[in-house]
């Protein structure tokens, strides 16, 4: 009997990780869900996979090697979050560097094959960021414009080629992600593993318990549900590629299925459209109003905080066509539907009478 492959998900209780685990649970594999919290993502009770859950503190020496021992594939979704639950990292933040870069270095060491095993190199999928390089090819780099919030409505994605890249330096977060990508590419070139980096844009949507979506879309939806204005640090013309979380999860399973083809490179994954955030937030406000029965909350511009970086004012649009050609993957959930689903999930039990 052929043994089922062992797939380990690091960060299994996180926002994206819990959705990846749910996707993999429907496959005939051995699934090891590794997270800091001793929790089981929702839906695993109906699993086809043989599921093992481990609560692991990956900061403990040797913990990562133990967590991935025997794995045929590892999906690395561990994220550094600051005290406010944000992804931002400051220069000199050793904790952020360890999670965003150091863990990938340790992972490459832990998975390095030995001649005695006779096994092929393990697959490693790494969640990187679409803003890793302010490069026209990745759709980043246009500085935000100034002015009043335009009074447009609806969602009109922009498909034109992005503007030239900004000369603004990369943030520490972007530099750390780029360094991790290089570690994987070098280890793949050396035949030590089969590394694939997926560069993700803003991912949003309903969270699978116990995870929470702390991103900007869900944060603004919560404000609207509380009757508070939706706020922006710019005039609303800054564009973002927004990817529904389940589409992000299926991108990782598609990458697993085609890892040998994708190995050694980074791949953009997203909707392929850049939508002005002002338009997104007005549609979000309308979606909340349709459930509460009240008027849409206003969308207002506010002064950016001191910790805002150049990355907050750049357009982001991915080109997922190469990844789609290699894997057959494509996003399935339209943006407006994804926003409606997000609002419905956040409304929660107290919103059932409003649905």
Tab-separated table of C-alpha atoms in Angstrom:
chain	number	residue	atom	x	y	z
A	1	UNK	CA	0.000	0.000	0.000
A	2	UNK	CA	1.377	3.420	-0.967
A	3	UNK	CA	1.830	5.706	2.032
A	4	UNK	CA	-0.076	8.939	1.990
A	5	UNK	CA	2.171	12.002	1.605
A	6	UNK	CA	2.710	14.083	4.721
A	7	UNK	CA	1.868	17.768	4.293
A	8	UNK	CA	2.693	20.094	7.176
A	9	UNK	CA	1.056	23.494	7.460
A	10	UNK	CA	2.914	25.990	9.630
A	11	UNK	CA	0.604	28.709	10.929
A	12	UNK	CA	-2.380	26.403	10.590
A	13	UNK	CA	-4.613	28.394	12.940
A	14	UNK	CA	-3.968	31.699	11.169
A	15	UNK	CA	-6.241	33.513	8.742
A	16	UNK	CA	-4.898	32.022	5.503
A	17	UNK	CA	-3.538	28.911	7.193
A	18	UNK	CA	-6.914	27.779	8.501
A	19	UNK	CA	-8.378	27.997	4.991
A	20	UNK	CA	-5.442	26.080	3.510
A	21	UNK	CA	-5.924	23.381	6.152
A	22	UNK	CA	-9.627	23.185	5.284
A	23	UNK	CA	-8.768	22.706	1.587
A	24	UNK	CA	-6.173	20.029	2.294
A	25	UNK	CA	-8.476	18.222	4.710
A	26	UNK	CA	-10.504	17.064	1.717
A	27	UNK	CA	-7.522	15.258	0.190
A	28	UNK	CA	-6.205	11.731	0.850
A	29	UNK	CA	-3.058	12.919	2.622
A	30	UNK	CA	-1.540	12.938	6.066
A	31	UNK	CA	-2.046	16.494	7.277
A	32	UNK	CA	-0.052	17.947	10.157
A	33	UNK	CA	-1.510	21.262	11.348
A	34	UNK	CA	1.094	23.185	13.348
A	35	UNK	CA	0.163	26.296	15.287
A	36	UNK	CA	1.071	28.132	18.444
A	37	UNK	CA	-2.405	27.687	19.853
A	38	UNK	CA	-3.652	24.167	20.699
A	39	UNK	CA	-6.741	24.509	18.528
A	40	UNK	CA	-8.249	22.577	15.656
A	41	UNK	CA	-9.434	24.595	12.644
A	42	UNK	CA	-13.154	24.298	11.981
A	43	UNK	CA	-14.360	21.589	9.621
A	44	UNK	CA	-11.677	18.976	10.311
A	45	UNK	CA	-14.215	16.614	11.841
A	46	UNK	CA	-15.369	15.722	8.304
A	47	UNK	CA	-11.838	15.323	7.013
A	48	UNK	CA	-10.744	12.859	4.351
A	49	UNK	CA	-7.144	13.442	5.372
A	50	UNK	CA	-5.473	11.813	8.356
A	51	UNK	CA	-5.113	14.912	10.519
A	52	UNK	CA	-2.612	15.518	13.285
A	53	UNK	CA	-2.598	18.808	15.196
A	54	UNK	CA	0.422	20.113	17.065
A	55	UNK	CA	0.730	23.123	19.332
A	56	UNK	CA	4.317	24.280	18.865
A	57	UNK	CA	6.296	27.319	19.950
A	58	UNK	CA	8.528	27.724	16.906
A	59	UNK	CA	10.801	30.105	18.812
A	60	UNK	CA	12.045	27.163	20.883
A	61	UNK	CA	15.380	25.786	19.596
A	62	UNK	CA	14.809	22.611	17.601
A	63	UNK	CA	11.016	23.026	17.552
A	64	UNK	CA	10.793	23.712	13.823
A	65	UNK	CA	12.849	20.653	12.886
A	66	UNK	CA	10.598	18.496	15.051
A	67	UNK	CA	7.458	20.020	13.574
A	68	UNK	CA	8.418	19.284	9.958
A	69	UNK	CA	10.204	15.966	10.469
A	70	UNK	CA	9.249	13.451	7.787
A	71	UNK	CA	7.280	15.983	5.734
A	72	UNK	CA	6.949	15.574	1.990
A	73	UNK	CA	5.697	19.157	1.728
A	74	UNK	CA	5.567	22.177	4.040
A	75	UNK	CA	3.278	25.178	3.614
A	76	UNK	CA	4.898	28.052	5.498
A	77	UNK	CA	2.235	30.561	6.556
A	78	UNK	CA	3.678	31.754	9.862
A	79	UNK	CA	3.318	35.517	10.053
A	80	UNK	CA	4.829	38.134	12.315
A	81	UNK	CA	2.186	40.352	13.891
A	82	UNK	CA	2.883	43.289	16.152
A	83	UNK	CA	0.986	44.025	19.343
A	84	UNK	CA	-1.891	45.491	17.345
A	85	UNK	CA	-2.101	42.419	15.125
A	86	UNK	CA	-0.501	44.157	12.136
A	87	UNK	CA	2.187	42.832	9.785
A	88	UNK	CA	4.445	45.871	10.069
A	89	UNK	CA	8.056	45.389	11.099
A	90	UNK	CA	10.534	48.010	12.225
A	91	UNK	CA	14.225	48.128	11.389
A	92	UNK	CA	16.073	46.103	13.981
A	93	UNK	CA	12.996	44.081	15.007
A	94	UNK	CA	14.678	40.734	15.651
A	95	UNK	CA	11.392	38.930	16.328
A	96	UNK	CA	10.010	39.963	12.941
A	97	UNK	CA	13.238	39.034	11.161
A	98	UNK	CA	13.230	35.610	12.796
A	99	UNK	CA	9.671	34.812	11.754
A	100	UNK	CA	9.774	36.364	8.281
A	101	UNK	CA	13.277	35.220	7.287
A	102	UNK	CA	14.955	33.149	9.991
A	103	UNK	CA	12.319	30.415	9.992
A	104	UNK	CA	12.811	29.896	6.258
A	105	UNK	CA	16.565	29.519	6.820
A	106	UNK	CA	15.920	26.971	9.588
A	107	UNK	CA	13.378	25.211	7.412
A	108	UNK	CA	15.884	24.808	4.583
A	109	UNK	CA	18.373	23.328	7.052
A	110	UNK	CA	15.807	21.000	8.627
A	111	UNK	CA	14.563	19.630	5.300
A	112	UNK	CA	17.974	19.168	3.668
A	113	UNK	CA	17.929	15.538	2.464
A	114	UNK	CA	20.592	13.042	3.448
A	115	UNK	CA	21.851	10.332	1.095
A	116	UNK	CA	20.517	7.670	3.436
A	117	UNK	CA	16.877	8.689	2.994
A	118	UNK	CA	16.732	8.329	-0.779
A	119	UNK	CA	13.737	10.672	-0.764
A	120	UNK	CA	13.215	13.488	-3.261
A	121	UNK	CA	13.644	17.035	-1.944
A	122	UNK	CA	10.695	18.212	0.127
A	123	UNK	CA	8.367	20.845	-1.282
A	124	UNK	CA	8.215	24.191	0.544
A	125	UNK	CA	5.529	26.750	-0.262
A	126	UNK	CA	6.183	30.196	1.164
A	127	UNK	CA	3.677	33.047	1.525
A	128	UNK	CA	5.462	36.182	0.333
A	129	UNK	CA	4.074	39.597	-0.553
A	130	UNK	CA	3.166	41.259	-3.821
A	131	UNK	CA	5.012	44.378	-2.640
A	132	UNK	CA	8.341	42.594	-2.169
A	133	UNK	CA	9.834	44.529	-5.083
A	134	UNK	CA	8.538	47.939	-6.192
A	135	UNK	CA	8.698	46.828	-9.792
A	136	UNK	CA	6.398	47.642	-12.738
A	137	UNK	CA	6.107	43.931	-13.463
A	138	UNK	CA	4.449	43.351	-10.082
A	139	UNK	CA	2.170	46.340	-10.265
A	140	UNK	CA	3.578	48.298	-7.352
A	141	UNK	CA	5.058	51.692	-7.065
A	142	UNK	CA	2.665	54.510	-7.964
A	143	UNK	CA	2.660	57.168	-5.251
A	144	UNK	CA	-0.765	58.141	-4.006
A	145	UNK	CA	-2.258	61.318	-5.362
A	146	UNK	CA	-3.812	64.018	-3.227
A	147	UNK	CA	-7.175	65.715	-3.232
A	148	UNK	CA	-10.734	65.096	-2.162
A	149	UNK	CA	-12.327	61.671	-2.110
A	150	UNK	CA	-13.977	61.317	-5.538
A	151	UNK	CA	-17.707	60.741	-5.579
A	152	UNK	CA	-17.643	57.707	-7.857
A	153	UNK	CA	-19.629	54.597	-7.058
A	154	UNK	CA	-19.400	50.919	-7.811
A	155	UNK	CA	-16.351	48.796	-8.460
A	156	UNK	CA	-14.394	49.605	-11.576
A	157	UNK	CA	-11.203	47.552	-11.638
A	158	UNK	CA	-8.292	49.099	-13.463
A	159	UNK	CA	-6.543	46.772	-15.904
A	160	UNK	CA	-4.153	49.233	-17.515
A	161	UNK	CA	-0.425	48.763	-17.040
A	162	UNK	CA	0.750	50.173	-13.703
A	163	UNK	CA	2.689	53.395	-13.527
A	164	UNK	CA	6.479	53.420	-13.173
A	165	UNK	CA	7.894	52.220	-9.910
A	166	UNK	CA	8.469	54.480	-6.962
A	167	UNK	CA	12.009	55.113	-5.777
A	168	UNK	CA	10.869	54.703	-2.180
A	169	UNK	CA	12.987	52.138	-0.305
A	170	UNK	CA	11.517	48.762	0.550
A	171	UNK	CA	10.090	48.382	4.036
A	172	UNK	CA	11.742	46.020	6.548
A	173	UNK	CA	8.847	43.606	6.004
A	174	UNK	CA	9.433	43.587	2.246
A	175	UNK	CA	13.177	43.140	2.664
A	176	UNK	CA	12.649	40.218	5.026
A	177	UNK	CA	10.249	38.510	2.641
A	178	UNK	CA	12.662	39.043	-0.264
A	179	UNK	CA	15.502	37.520	1.758
A	180	UNK	CA	13.362	34.476	2.510
A	181	UNK	CA	12.582	34.086	-1.183
A	182	UNK	CA	16.315	34.086	-1.961
A	183	UNK	CA	16.988	31.416	0.661
A	184	UNK	CA	14.393	29.141	-0.923
A	185	UNK	CA	15.645	29.819	-4.456
A	186	UNK	CA	19.248	29.054	-3.455
A	187	UNK	CA	18.286	25.846	-1.648
A	188	UNK	CA	16.259	24.757	-4.666
A	189	UNK	CA	19.163	25.458	-7.017
A	190	UNK	CA	21.366	23.330	-4.752
A	191	UNK	CA	18.893	20.445	-4.976
A	192	UNK	CA	18.157	20.596	-1.249
A	193	UNK	CA	14.439	21.288	-1.505
A	194	UNK	CA	11.733	22.297	-3.958
A	195	UNK	CA	10.895	25.864	-2.983
A	196	UNK	CA	8.056	27.985	-4.346
A	197	UNK	CA	7.214	31.529	-3.236
A	198	UNK	CA	3.703	32.876	-3.786
A	199	UNK	CA	3.517	36.676	-3.760
A	200	UNK	CA	0.128	37.586	-2.352
A	201	UNK	CA	-1.687	40.934	-2.460
A	202	UNK	CA	-4.178	42.000	0.212
A	203	UNK	CA	-6.110	38.873	1.222
A	204	UNK	CA	-9.482	39.256	2.924
A	205	UNK	CA	-12.676	37.409	3.705
A	206	UNK	CA	-14.453	35.431	6.415
A	207	UNK	CA	-12.120	33.897	8.959
A	208	UNK	CA	-12.289	30.226	9.927
A	209	UNK	CA	-12.321	29.891	13.719
A	210	UNK	CA	-10.124	30.467	15.660
A	211	UNK	CA	-8.484	32.819	13.138
A	212	UNK	CA	-9.287	36.509	12.697
A	213	UNK	CA	-8.860	38.636	9.559
A	214	UNK	CA	-7.020	41.738	10.759
A	215	UNK	CA	-6.650	43.248	7.282
A	216	UNK	CA	-7.932	46.602	6.119
A	217	UNK	CA	-11.092	45.327	4.383
A	218	UNK	CA	-12.426	43.484	7.419
A	219	UNK	CA	-11.291	46.269	9.749
A	220	UNK	CA	-13.333	48.821	7.780
A	221	UNK	CA	-16.302	46.461	7.588
A	222	UNK	CA	-16.244	46.189	11.375
A	223	UNK	CA	-16.205	49.979	11.674
A	224	UNK	CA	-19.219	50.236	9.365
A	225	UNK	CA	-21.089	47.547	11.320
A	226	UNK	CA	-20.437	49.599	14.460
A	227	UNK	CA	-21.859	52.682	12.738
A	228	UNK	CA	-18.484	54.419	12.515
A	229	UNK	CA	-17.110	56.164	9.404
A	230	UNK	CA	-14.748	54.229	7.152
A	231	UNK	CA	-11.415	56.033	7.120
A	232	UNK	CA	-8.583	56.213	4.597
A	233	UNK	CA	-5.071	57.639	4.801
A	234	UNK	CA	-5.306	59.010	1.249
A	235	UNK	CA	-7.848	60.343	-1.228
A	236	UNK	CA	-9.222	56.939	-2.223
A	237	UNK	CA	-7.463	56.664	-5.570
A	238	UNK	CA	-4.773	54.304	-4.293
A	239	UNK	CA	-5.498	50.979	-5.957
A	240	UNK	CA	-5.219	47.522	-4.481
A	241	UNK	CA	-5.427	44.023	-5.847
A	242	UNK	CA	-7.779	42.276	-3.423
A	243	UNK	CA	-7.884	38.471	-3.223
A	244	UNK	CA	-10.618	36.490	-1.495
A	245	UNK	CA	-9.169	34.194	1.148
A	246	UNK	CA	-10.571	30.971	-0.261
A	247	UNK	CA	-9.061	31.808	-3.653
A	248	UNK	CA	-5.747	32.347	-1.861
A	249	UNK	CA	-6.068	28.934	-0.224
A	250	UNK	CA	-6.747	27.171	-3.520
A	251	UNK	CA	-3.672	28.891	-4.984
A	252	UNK	CA	-1.568	27.059	-2.400
A	253	UNK	CA	-3.161	23.701	-3.164
A	254	UNK	CA	-2.637	24.341	-6.882
A	255	UNK	CA	1.016	25.145	-6.162
A	256	UNK	CA	1.358	21.872	-4.272
A	257	UNK	CA	0.014	19.985	-7.270
A	258	UNK	CA	2.524	21.665	-9.625
A	259	UNK	CA	5.445	22.277	-7.284
A	260	UNK	CA	8.095	20.687	-9.495
A	261	UNK	CA	7.069	22.959	-12.353
A	262	UNK	CA	7.041	26.070	-10.161
A	263	UNK	CA	10.204	25.297	-8.183
A	264	UNK	CA	12.899	27.876	-7.631
A	265	UNK	CA	10.859	30.944	-8.534
A	266	UNK	CA	8.421	33.454	-7.094
A	267	UNK	CA	4.933	33.691	-8.586
A	268	UNK	CA	2.364	36.477	-8.387
A	269	UNK	CA	-1.056	35.378	-7.190
A	270	UNK	CA	-4.029	37.733	-7.153
A	271	UNK	CA	-7.112	38.904	-8.987
A	272	UNK	CA	-5.115	40.711	-11.663
A	273	UNK	CA	-7.208	43.856	-11.124
A	274	UNK	CA	-6.424	47.023	-9.185
A	275	UNK	CA	-9.480	48.723	-7.700
A	276	UNK	CA	-9.439	52.190	-6.058
A	277	UNK	CA	-9.855	51.725	-2.325
A	278	UNK	CA	-12.357	54.581	-2.171
A	279	UNK	CA	-14.666	52.578	-4.451
A	280	UNK	CA	-14.101	49.411	-2.412
A	281	UNK	CA	-14.992	51.150	0.836
A	282	UNK	CA	-18.142	52.765	-0.567
A	283	UNK	CA	-19.373	49.384	-1.786
A	284	UNK	CA	-18.487	47.945	1.615
A	285	UNK	CA	-20.491	50.684	3.353
A	286	UNK	CA	-23.471	49.953	1.083
A	287	UNK	CA	-23.230	46.221	1.819
A	288	UNK	CA	-23.346	46.914	5.548
A	289	UNK	CA	-26.265	49.331	5.119
A	290	UNK	CA	-28.236	46.673	3.246
A	291	UNK	CA	-28.035	44.511	6.372
A	292	UNK	CA	-28.554	47.135	9.051
A	293	UNK	CA	-31.310	49.042	7.266
A	294	UNK	CA	-29.587	52.347	7.926
A	295	UNK	CA	-27.799	54.728	5.583
A	296	UNK	CA	-24.265	53.874	4.449
A	297	UNK	CA	-21.618	55.209	6.798
A	298	UNK	CA	-19.444	57.971	5.298
A	299	UNK	CA	-16.026	57.266	3.802
A	300	UNK	CA	-13.572	59.884	5.049
A	301	UNK	CA	-9.990	60.828	4.536
A	302	UNK	CA	-7.863	61.165	7.668
A	303	UNK	CA	-4.247	62.055	8.265
A	304	UNK	CA	-1.952	59.019	8.100
A	305	UNK	CA	-0.315	57.938	11.355
A	306	UNK	CA	3.387	58.332	11.976
A	307	UNK	CA	4.057	54.654	11.297
A	308	UNK	CA	2.615	54.782	7.752
A	309	UNK	CA	5.177	53.861	5.097
A	310	UNK	CA	5.563	54.411	1.356
A	311	UNK	CA	4.009	50.972	0.823
A	312	UNK	CA	0.692	52.326	2.125
A	313	UNK	CA	0.484	54.779	-0.766
A	314	UNK	CA	1.511	52.580	-3.675
A	315	UNK	CA	-0.776	50.875	-6.139
A	316	UNK	CA	-0.653	47.087	-6.143
A	317	UNK	CA	-1.773	44.957	-9.061
A	318	UNK	CA	-0.578	41.412	-9.618
A	319	UNK	CA	-0.222	39.516	-12.855
A	320	UNK	CA	-1.403	35.990	-12.001
A	321	UNK	CA	-1.442	34.856	-15.654
A	322	UNK	CA	1.909	32.989	-15.526
A	323	UNK	CA	0.869	31.145	-12.352
A	324	UNK	CA	-2.512	30.362	-13.883
A	325	UNK	CA	-0.896	29.027	-17.055
A	326	UNK	CA	1.384	26.759	-15.053
A	327	UNK	CA	-1.261	25.438	-12.646
A	328	UNK	CA	-4.732	26.071	-14.072
A	329	UNK	CA	-5.576	28.197	-11.028
A	330	UNK	CA	-7.799	31.249	-11.286
A	331	UNK	CA	-9.681	33.300	-8.676
A	332	UNK	CA	-13.330	32.258	-8.566
A	333	UNK	CA	-15.113	34.758	-6.313
A	334	UNK	CA	-15.857	38.216	-7.787
A	335	UNK	CA	-14.893	41.170	-5.617
A	336	UNK	CA	-18.424	42.401	-4.919
A	337	UNK	CA	-19.557	38.914	-3.884
A	338	UNK	CA	-16.460	38.520	-1.724
A	339	UNK	CA	-17.224	41.800	0.046
A	340	UNK	CA	-20.828	40.703	0.658
A	341	UNK	CA	-19.643	37.384	2.110
A	342	UNK	CA	-17.209	39.171	4.372
A	343	UNK	CA	-19.856	41.526	5.727
A	344	UNK	CA	-22.288	38.649	6.293
A	345	UNK	CA	-19.682	36.689	8.243
A	346	UNK	CA	-18.693	39.682	10.366
A	347	UNK	CA	-22.324	40.478	11.158
A	348	UNK	CA	-22.264	37.225	13.130
A	349	UNK	CA	-25.120	35.727	15.153
A	350	UNK	CA	-26.393	39.166	16.202
A	351	UNK	CA	-26.894	39.984	12.542
A	352	UNK	CA	-29.026	36.973	11.637
A	353	UNK	CA	-32.248	38.943	11.904
A	354	UNK	CA	-30.797	41.433	9.451
A	355	UNK	CA	-29.935	38.912	6.728
